[in-house]
mmCIF file of C-alpha atoms in Angstrom:
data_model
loop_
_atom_site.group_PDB
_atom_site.id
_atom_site.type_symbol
_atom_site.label_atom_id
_atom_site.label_comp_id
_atom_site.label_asym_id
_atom_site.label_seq_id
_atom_site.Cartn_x
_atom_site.Cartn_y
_atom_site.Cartn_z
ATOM 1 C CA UNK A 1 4.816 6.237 -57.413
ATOM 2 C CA UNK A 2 6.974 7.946 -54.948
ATOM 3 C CA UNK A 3 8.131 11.624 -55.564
ATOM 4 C CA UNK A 4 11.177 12.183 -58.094
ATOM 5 C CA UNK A 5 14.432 11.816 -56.133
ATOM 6 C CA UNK A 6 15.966 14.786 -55.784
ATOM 7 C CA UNK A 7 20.073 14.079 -55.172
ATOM 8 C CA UNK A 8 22.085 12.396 -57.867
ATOM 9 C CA UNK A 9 22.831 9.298 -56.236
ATOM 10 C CA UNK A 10 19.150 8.585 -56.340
ATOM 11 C CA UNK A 11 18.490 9.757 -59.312
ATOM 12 C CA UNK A 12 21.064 7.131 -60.746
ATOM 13 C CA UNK A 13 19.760 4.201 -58.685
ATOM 14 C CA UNK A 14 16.439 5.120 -60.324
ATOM 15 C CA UNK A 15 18.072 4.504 -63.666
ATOM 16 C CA UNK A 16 19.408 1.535 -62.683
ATOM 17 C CA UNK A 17 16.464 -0.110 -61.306
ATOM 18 C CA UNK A 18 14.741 0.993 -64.696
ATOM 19 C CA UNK A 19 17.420 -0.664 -66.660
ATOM 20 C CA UNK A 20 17.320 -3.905 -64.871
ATOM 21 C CA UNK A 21 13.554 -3.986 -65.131
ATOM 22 C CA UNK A 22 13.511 -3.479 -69.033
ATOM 23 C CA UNK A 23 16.797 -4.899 -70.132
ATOM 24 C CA UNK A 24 16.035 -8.363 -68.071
ATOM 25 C CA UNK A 25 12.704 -8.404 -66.508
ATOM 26 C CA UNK A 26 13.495 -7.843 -62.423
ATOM 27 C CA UNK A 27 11.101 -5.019 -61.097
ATOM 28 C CA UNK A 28 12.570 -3.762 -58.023
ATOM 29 C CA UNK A 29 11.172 -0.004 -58.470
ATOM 30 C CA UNK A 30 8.424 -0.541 -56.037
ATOM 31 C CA UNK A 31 10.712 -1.374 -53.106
ATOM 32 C CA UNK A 32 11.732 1.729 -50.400
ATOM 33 C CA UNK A 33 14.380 3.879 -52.512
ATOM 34 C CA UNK A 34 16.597 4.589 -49.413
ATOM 35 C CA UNK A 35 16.815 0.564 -48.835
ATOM 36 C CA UNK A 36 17.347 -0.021 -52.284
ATOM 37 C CA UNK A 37 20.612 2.990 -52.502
ATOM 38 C CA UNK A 38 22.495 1.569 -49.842
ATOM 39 C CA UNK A 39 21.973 -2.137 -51.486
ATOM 40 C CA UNK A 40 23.068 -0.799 -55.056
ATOM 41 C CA UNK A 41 25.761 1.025 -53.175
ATOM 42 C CA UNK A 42 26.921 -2.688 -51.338
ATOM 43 C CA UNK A 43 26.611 -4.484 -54.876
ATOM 44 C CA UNK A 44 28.688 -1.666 -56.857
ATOM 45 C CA UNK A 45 31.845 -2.077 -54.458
ATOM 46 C CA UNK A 46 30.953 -5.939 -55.080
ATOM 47 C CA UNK A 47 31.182 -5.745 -58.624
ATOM 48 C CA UNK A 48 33.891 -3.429 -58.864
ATOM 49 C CA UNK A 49 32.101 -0.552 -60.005
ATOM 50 C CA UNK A 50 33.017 3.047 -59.276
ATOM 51 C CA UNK A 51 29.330 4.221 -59.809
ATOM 52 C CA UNK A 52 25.588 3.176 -60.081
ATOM 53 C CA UNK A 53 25.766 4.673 -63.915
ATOM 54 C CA UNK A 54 29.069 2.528 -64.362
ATOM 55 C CA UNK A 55 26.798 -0.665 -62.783
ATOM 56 C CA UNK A 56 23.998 0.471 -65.155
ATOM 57 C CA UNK A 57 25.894 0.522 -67.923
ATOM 58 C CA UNK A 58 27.153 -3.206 -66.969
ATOM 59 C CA UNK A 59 23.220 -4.621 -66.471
ATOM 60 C CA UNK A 60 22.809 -3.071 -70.071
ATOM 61 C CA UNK A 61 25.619 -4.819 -71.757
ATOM 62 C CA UNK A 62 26.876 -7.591 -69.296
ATOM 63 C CA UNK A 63 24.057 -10.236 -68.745
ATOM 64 C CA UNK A 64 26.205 -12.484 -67.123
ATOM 65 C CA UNK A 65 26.492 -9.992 -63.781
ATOM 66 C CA UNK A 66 22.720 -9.916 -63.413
ATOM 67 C CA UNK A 67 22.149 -12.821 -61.278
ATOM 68 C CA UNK A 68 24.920 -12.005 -58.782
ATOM 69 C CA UNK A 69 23.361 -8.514 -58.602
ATOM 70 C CA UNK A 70 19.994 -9.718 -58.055
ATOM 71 C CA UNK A 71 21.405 -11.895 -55.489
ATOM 72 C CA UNK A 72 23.089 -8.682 -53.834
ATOM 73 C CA UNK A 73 19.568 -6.619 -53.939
ATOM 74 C CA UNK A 74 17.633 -9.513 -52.468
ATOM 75 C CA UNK A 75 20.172 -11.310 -49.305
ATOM 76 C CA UNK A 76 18.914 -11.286 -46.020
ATOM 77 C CA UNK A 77 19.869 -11.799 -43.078
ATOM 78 C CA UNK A 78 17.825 -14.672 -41.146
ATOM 79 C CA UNK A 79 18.219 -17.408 -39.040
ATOM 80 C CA UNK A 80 16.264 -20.683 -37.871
ATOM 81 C CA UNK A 81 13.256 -20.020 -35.662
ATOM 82 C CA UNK A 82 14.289 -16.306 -35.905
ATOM 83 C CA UNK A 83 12.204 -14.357 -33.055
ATOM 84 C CA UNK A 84 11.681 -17.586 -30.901
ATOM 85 C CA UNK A 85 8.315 -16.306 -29.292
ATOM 86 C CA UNK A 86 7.019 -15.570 -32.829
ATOM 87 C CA UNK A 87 7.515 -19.242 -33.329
ATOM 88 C CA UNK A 88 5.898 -20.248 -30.121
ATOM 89 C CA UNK A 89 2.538 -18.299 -30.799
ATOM 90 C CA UNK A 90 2.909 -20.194 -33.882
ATOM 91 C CA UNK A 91 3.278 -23.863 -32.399
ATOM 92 C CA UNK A 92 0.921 -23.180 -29.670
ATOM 93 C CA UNK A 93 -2.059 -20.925 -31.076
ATOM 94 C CA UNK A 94 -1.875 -21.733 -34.774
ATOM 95 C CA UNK A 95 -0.737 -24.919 -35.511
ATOM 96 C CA UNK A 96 -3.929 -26.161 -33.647
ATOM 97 C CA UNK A 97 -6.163 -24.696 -35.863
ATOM 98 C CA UNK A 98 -4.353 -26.048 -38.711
ATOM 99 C CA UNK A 99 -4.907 -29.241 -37.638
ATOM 100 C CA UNK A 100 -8.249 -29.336 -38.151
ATOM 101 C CA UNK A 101 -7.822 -29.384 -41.809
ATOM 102 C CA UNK A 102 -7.248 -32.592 -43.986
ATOM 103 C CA UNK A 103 -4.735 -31.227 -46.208
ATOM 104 C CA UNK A 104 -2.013 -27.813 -45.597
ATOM 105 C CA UNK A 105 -0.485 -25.624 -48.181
ATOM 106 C CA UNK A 106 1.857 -23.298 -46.915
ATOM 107 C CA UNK A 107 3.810 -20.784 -48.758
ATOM 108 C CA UNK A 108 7.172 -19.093 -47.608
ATOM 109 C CA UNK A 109 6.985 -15.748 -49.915
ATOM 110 C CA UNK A 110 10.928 -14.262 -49.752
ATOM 111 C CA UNK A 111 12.318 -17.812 -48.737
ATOM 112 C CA UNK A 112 16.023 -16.548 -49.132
ATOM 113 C CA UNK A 113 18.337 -18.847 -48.131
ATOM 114 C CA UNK A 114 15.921 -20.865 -46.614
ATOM 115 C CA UNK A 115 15.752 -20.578 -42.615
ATOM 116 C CA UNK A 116 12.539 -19.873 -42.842
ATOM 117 C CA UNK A 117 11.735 -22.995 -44.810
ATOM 118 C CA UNK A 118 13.262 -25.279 -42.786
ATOM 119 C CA UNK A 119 12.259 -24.149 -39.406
ATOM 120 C CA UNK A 120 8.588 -24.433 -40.313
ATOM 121 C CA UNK A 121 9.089 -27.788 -41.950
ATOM 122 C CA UNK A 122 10.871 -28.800 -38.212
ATOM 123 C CA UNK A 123 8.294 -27.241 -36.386
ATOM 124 C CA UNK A 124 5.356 -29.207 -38.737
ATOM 125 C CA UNK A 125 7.179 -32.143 -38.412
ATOM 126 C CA UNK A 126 7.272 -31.947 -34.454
ATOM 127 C CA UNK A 127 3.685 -30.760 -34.794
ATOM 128 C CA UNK A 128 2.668 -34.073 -36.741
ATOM 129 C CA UNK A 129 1.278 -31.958 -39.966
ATOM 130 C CA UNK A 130 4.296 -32.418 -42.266
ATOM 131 C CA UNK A 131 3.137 -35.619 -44.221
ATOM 132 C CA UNK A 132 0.180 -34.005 -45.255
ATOM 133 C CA UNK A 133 1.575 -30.180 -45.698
ATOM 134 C CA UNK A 134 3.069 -29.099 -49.038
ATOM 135 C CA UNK A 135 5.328 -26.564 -49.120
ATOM 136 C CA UNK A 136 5.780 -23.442 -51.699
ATOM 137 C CA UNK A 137 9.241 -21.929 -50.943
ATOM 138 C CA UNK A 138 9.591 -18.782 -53.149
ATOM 139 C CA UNK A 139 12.064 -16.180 -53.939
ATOM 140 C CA UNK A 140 13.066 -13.647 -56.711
ATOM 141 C CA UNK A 141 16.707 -14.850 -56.968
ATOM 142 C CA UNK A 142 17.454 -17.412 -58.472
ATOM 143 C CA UNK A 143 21.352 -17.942 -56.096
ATOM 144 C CA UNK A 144 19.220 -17.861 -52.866
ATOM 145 C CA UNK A 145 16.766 -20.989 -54.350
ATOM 146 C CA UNK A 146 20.098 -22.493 -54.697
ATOM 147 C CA UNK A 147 21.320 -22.399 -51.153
ATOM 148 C CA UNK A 148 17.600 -22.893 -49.889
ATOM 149 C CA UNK A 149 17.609 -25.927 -51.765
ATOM 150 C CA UNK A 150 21.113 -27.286 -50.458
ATOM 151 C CA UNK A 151 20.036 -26.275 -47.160
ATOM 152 C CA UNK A 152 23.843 -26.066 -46.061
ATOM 153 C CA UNK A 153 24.925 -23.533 -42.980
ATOM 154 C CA UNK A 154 28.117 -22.262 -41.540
ATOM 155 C CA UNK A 155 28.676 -24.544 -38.561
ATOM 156 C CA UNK A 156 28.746 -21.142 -36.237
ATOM 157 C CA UNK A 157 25.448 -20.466 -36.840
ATOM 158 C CA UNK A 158 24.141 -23.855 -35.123
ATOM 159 C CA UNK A 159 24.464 -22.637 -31.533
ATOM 160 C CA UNK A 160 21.907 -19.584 -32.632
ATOM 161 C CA UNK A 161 19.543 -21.899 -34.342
ATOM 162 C CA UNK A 162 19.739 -24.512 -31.521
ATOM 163 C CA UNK A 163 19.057 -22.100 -29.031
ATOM 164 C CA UNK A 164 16.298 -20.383 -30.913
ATOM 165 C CA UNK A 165 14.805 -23.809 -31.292
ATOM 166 C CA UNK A 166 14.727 -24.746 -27.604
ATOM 167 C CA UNK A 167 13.072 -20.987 -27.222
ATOM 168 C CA UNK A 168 10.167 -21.485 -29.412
ATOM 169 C CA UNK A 169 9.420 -25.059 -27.866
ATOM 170 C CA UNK A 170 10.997 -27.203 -30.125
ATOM 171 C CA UNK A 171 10.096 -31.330 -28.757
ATOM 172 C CA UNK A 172 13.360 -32.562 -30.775
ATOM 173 C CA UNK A 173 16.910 -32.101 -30.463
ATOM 174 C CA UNK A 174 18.148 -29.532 -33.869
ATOM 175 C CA UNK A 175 20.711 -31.817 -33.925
ATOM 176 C CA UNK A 176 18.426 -34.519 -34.963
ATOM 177 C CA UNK A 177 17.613 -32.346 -38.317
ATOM 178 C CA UNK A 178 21.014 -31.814 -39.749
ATOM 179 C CA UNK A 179 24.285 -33.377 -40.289
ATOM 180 C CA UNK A 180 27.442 -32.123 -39.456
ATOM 181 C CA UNK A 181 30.926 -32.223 -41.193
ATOM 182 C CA UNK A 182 33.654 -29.973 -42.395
ATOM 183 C CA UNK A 183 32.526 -26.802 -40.789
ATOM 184 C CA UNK A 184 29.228 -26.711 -42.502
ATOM 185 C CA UNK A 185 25.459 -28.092 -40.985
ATOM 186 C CA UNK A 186 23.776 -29.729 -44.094
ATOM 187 C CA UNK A 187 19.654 -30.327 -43.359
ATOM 188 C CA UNK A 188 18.231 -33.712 -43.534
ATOM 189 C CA UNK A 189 17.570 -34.378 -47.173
ATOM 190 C CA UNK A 190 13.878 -35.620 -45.989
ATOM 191 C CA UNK A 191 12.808 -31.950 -45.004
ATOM 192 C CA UNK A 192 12.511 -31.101 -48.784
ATOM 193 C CA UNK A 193 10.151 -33.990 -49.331
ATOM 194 C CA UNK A 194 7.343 -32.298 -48.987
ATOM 195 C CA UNK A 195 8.879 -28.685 -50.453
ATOM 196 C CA UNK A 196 8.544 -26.614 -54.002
ATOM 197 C CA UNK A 197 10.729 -24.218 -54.374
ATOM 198 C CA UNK A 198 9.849 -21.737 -57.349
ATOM 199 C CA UNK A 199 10.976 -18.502 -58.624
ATOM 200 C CA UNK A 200 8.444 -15.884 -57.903
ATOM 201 C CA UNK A 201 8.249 -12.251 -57.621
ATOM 202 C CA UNK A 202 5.814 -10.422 -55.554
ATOM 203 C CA UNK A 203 6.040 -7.606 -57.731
ATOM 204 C CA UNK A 204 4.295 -9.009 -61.226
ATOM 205 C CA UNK A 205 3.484 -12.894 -60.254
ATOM 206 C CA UNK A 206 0.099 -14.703 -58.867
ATOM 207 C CA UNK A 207 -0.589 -16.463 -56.266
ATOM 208 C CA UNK A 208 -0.363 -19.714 -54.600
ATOM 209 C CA UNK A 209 -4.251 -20.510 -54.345
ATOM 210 C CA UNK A 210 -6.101 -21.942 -51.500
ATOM 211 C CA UNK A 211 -3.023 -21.785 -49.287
ATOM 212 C CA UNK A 212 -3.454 -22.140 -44.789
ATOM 213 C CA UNK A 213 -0.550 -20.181 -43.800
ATOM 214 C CA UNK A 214 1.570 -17.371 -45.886
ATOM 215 C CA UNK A 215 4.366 -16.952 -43.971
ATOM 216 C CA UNK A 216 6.884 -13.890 -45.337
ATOM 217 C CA UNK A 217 8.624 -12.176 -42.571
ATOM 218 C CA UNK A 218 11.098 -9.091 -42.888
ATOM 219 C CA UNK A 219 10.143 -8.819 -46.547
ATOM 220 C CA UNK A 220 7.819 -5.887 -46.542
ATOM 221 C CA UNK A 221 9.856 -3.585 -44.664
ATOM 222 C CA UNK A 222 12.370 -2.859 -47.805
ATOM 223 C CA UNK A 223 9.042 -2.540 -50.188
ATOM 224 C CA UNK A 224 7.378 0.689 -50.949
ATOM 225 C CA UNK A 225 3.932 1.496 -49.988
ATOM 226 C CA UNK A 226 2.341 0.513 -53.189
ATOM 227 C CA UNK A 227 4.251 -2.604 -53.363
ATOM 228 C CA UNK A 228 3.644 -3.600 -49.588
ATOM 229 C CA UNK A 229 -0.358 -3.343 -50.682
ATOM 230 C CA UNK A 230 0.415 -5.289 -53.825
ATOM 231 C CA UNK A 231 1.710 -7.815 -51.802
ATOM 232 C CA UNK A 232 -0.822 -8.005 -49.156
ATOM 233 C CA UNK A 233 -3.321 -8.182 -51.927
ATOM 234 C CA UNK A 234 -1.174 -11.477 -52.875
ATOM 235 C CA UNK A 235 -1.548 -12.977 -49.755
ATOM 236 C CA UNK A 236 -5.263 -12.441 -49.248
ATOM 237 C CA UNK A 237 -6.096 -13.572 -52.092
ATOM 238 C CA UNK A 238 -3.871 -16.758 -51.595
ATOM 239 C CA UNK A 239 -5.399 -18.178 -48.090
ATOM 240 C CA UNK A 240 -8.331 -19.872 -47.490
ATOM 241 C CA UNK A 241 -11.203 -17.797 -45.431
ATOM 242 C CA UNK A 242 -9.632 -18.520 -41.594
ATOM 243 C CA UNK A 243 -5.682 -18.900 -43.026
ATOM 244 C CA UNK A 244 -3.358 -17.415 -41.135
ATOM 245 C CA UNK A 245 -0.573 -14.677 -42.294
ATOM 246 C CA UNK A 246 2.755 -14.072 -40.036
ATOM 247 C CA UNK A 247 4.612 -11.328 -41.147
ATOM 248 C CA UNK A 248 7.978 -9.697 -39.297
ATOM 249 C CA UNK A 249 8.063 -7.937 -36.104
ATOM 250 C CA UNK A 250 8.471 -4.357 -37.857
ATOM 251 C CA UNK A 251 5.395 -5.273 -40.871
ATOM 252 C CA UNK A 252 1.838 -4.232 -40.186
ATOM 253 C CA UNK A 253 -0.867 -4.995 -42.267
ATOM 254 C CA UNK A 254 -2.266 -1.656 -41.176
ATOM 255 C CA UNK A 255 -1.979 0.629 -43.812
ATOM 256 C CA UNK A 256 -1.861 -1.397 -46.977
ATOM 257 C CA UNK A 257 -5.692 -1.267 -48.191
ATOM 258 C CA UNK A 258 -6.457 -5.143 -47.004
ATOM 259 C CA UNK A 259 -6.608 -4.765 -43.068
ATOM 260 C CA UNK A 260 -10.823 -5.378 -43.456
ATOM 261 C CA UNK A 261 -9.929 -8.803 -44.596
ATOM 262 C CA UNK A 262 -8.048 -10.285 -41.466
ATOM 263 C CA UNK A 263 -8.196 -9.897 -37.564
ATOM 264 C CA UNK A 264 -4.807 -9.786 -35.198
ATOM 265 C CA UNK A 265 -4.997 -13.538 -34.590
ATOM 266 C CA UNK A 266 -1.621 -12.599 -31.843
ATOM 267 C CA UNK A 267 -0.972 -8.955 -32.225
ATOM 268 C CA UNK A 268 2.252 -8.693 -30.717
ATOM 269 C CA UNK A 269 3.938 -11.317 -32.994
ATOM 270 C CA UNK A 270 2.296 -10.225 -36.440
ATOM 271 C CA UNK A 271 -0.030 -13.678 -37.024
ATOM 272 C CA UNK A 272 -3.062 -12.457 -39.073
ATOM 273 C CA UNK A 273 -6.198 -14.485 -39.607
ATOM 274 C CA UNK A 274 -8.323 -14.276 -42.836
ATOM 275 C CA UNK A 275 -11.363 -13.538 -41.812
ATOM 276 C CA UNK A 276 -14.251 -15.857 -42.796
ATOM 277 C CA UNK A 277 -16.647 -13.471 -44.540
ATOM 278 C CA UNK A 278 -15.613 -10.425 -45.004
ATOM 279 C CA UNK A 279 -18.531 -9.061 -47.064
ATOM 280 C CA UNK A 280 -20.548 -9.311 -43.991
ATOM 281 C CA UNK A 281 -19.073 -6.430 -42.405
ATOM 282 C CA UNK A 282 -19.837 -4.399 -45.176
ATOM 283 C CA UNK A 283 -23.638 -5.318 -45.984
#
């Protein structure tokens, strides 16, 4: 566990986190304690709060407010085919390899609000491996599920995801994808065919067994350095031997106990590959 914090504010968002994990079950001790101040700081001007003990004392007594606080400590900020090259080394060097295989599960670990989901269900579907891909689309809060599941966008955002698409060598138009109307892009209903979405905390769940691709980018950054092992352990012992991992541009799978088990498939974009028999290299 990290060192005691040593200035009050800290102290209190220590508390906090304590109280929400033993009043109502969401563990969020494990993630980066700066990250997680400045979020609790964000959600107690959101919830009308003066202080993190005056928010504590809410999460103790106030059920109700949990969600929307969970939703506050968990929102990121994404967008469709975020990191276009990312997406290219994905289409060009991985998908491939997939290919090969009869059957894909892929799981998106920190879906969010989905943009994630949906561009790799675009990019599988351009790829011919959606009709026989399932995929897991997790996330600890339950209001992000929501709006992953709706798959509805502010109508601004389109030019970014369009362009972003085009970058990462997208064979369709976006525009085939979604539908348009009253300022809002909803996704084609048929993208969730093929899609689970499941509450699921990297924290204290399992896995998703015998899965080809865990994809779960700009997640790790806000966890601590036991959690970011705990959840490398996840995904290793999720993919098959020769799955793939792609993690954000700022997440290494350096220093979390688990590196022996892949090799840098691309490097520069953070695509891992399980390696096929690990034991080997230790005999």
């Amino acid at each position: 566990m990290d060192q005691a914090p040593s200035d009050p504010e800290e102290l209190e968002a220590r508390l906090l986190l304590d109280a929400l994990f033993h009043r109502h079950g969401y563990d969020f001790r494990g993630y980066s304690l700066p990250s997680m101040v400045r979020r609790l700081d964000h959600a107690r001007e959101k919830l009308g709060c003066r202080s993190l003990s005056l928010l504590q004392d809410r999460v103790l007594h106030e059920p109700a407010v949990v969600p929307e606080l969970v939703g506050l400590l968990t929102v990121q900020v994404s967008a469709m085919f975020r990191d276009p090259s990312y997406w290219l080394a994905l289409r060009r060097q991985v998908v491939p390899l997939l290919a090969t295989w009869p059957s894909l599960k892929v799981w998106v670990a920190g879906c969010a609000e989905g943009e994630e989901l949906y561009s790799l269900v675009i990019l599988f579907r351009e790829e011919g491996l959606e009709s026989r891909t399932v995929f897991y689309a997790t996330d600890i809060s339950p209001a992000a599920l929501e709006k992953a599941r709706a798959g509805i966008y502010p109508l601004d955002r389109i030019p970014e995801f369009t362009e972003n698409h085009r970058l990462s060598g997208g064979h369709s138009s976006l525009s085939d994808h979604y539908t348009a109307a009253y300022g809002a892009a909803a996704m084609d209903r048929s993208l969730r065919d093929r899609v689970v979405f499941s509450d699921h905390s990297l924290v204290s769940d399992a896995v998703f067994s015998e899965t080809h691709l865990v994809s779960c980018r700009n997640v790790l950054i806000y966890f601590g350095s036991g959690l970011q092992r705990r959840a490398v352990g996840l995904f290793r012992e999720s993919l098959v031997r020769g799955g793939f991992l792609g993690l954000g541009p700022r997440e290494t799978i350096r220093f979390s106990g688990h590196a022996d088990a892949f090799e840098e498939f691309v490097g520069e974009e953070r695509i891992y590959r399980r390696r096929a028999a690990v034991e080997a290299r230790h005999g």
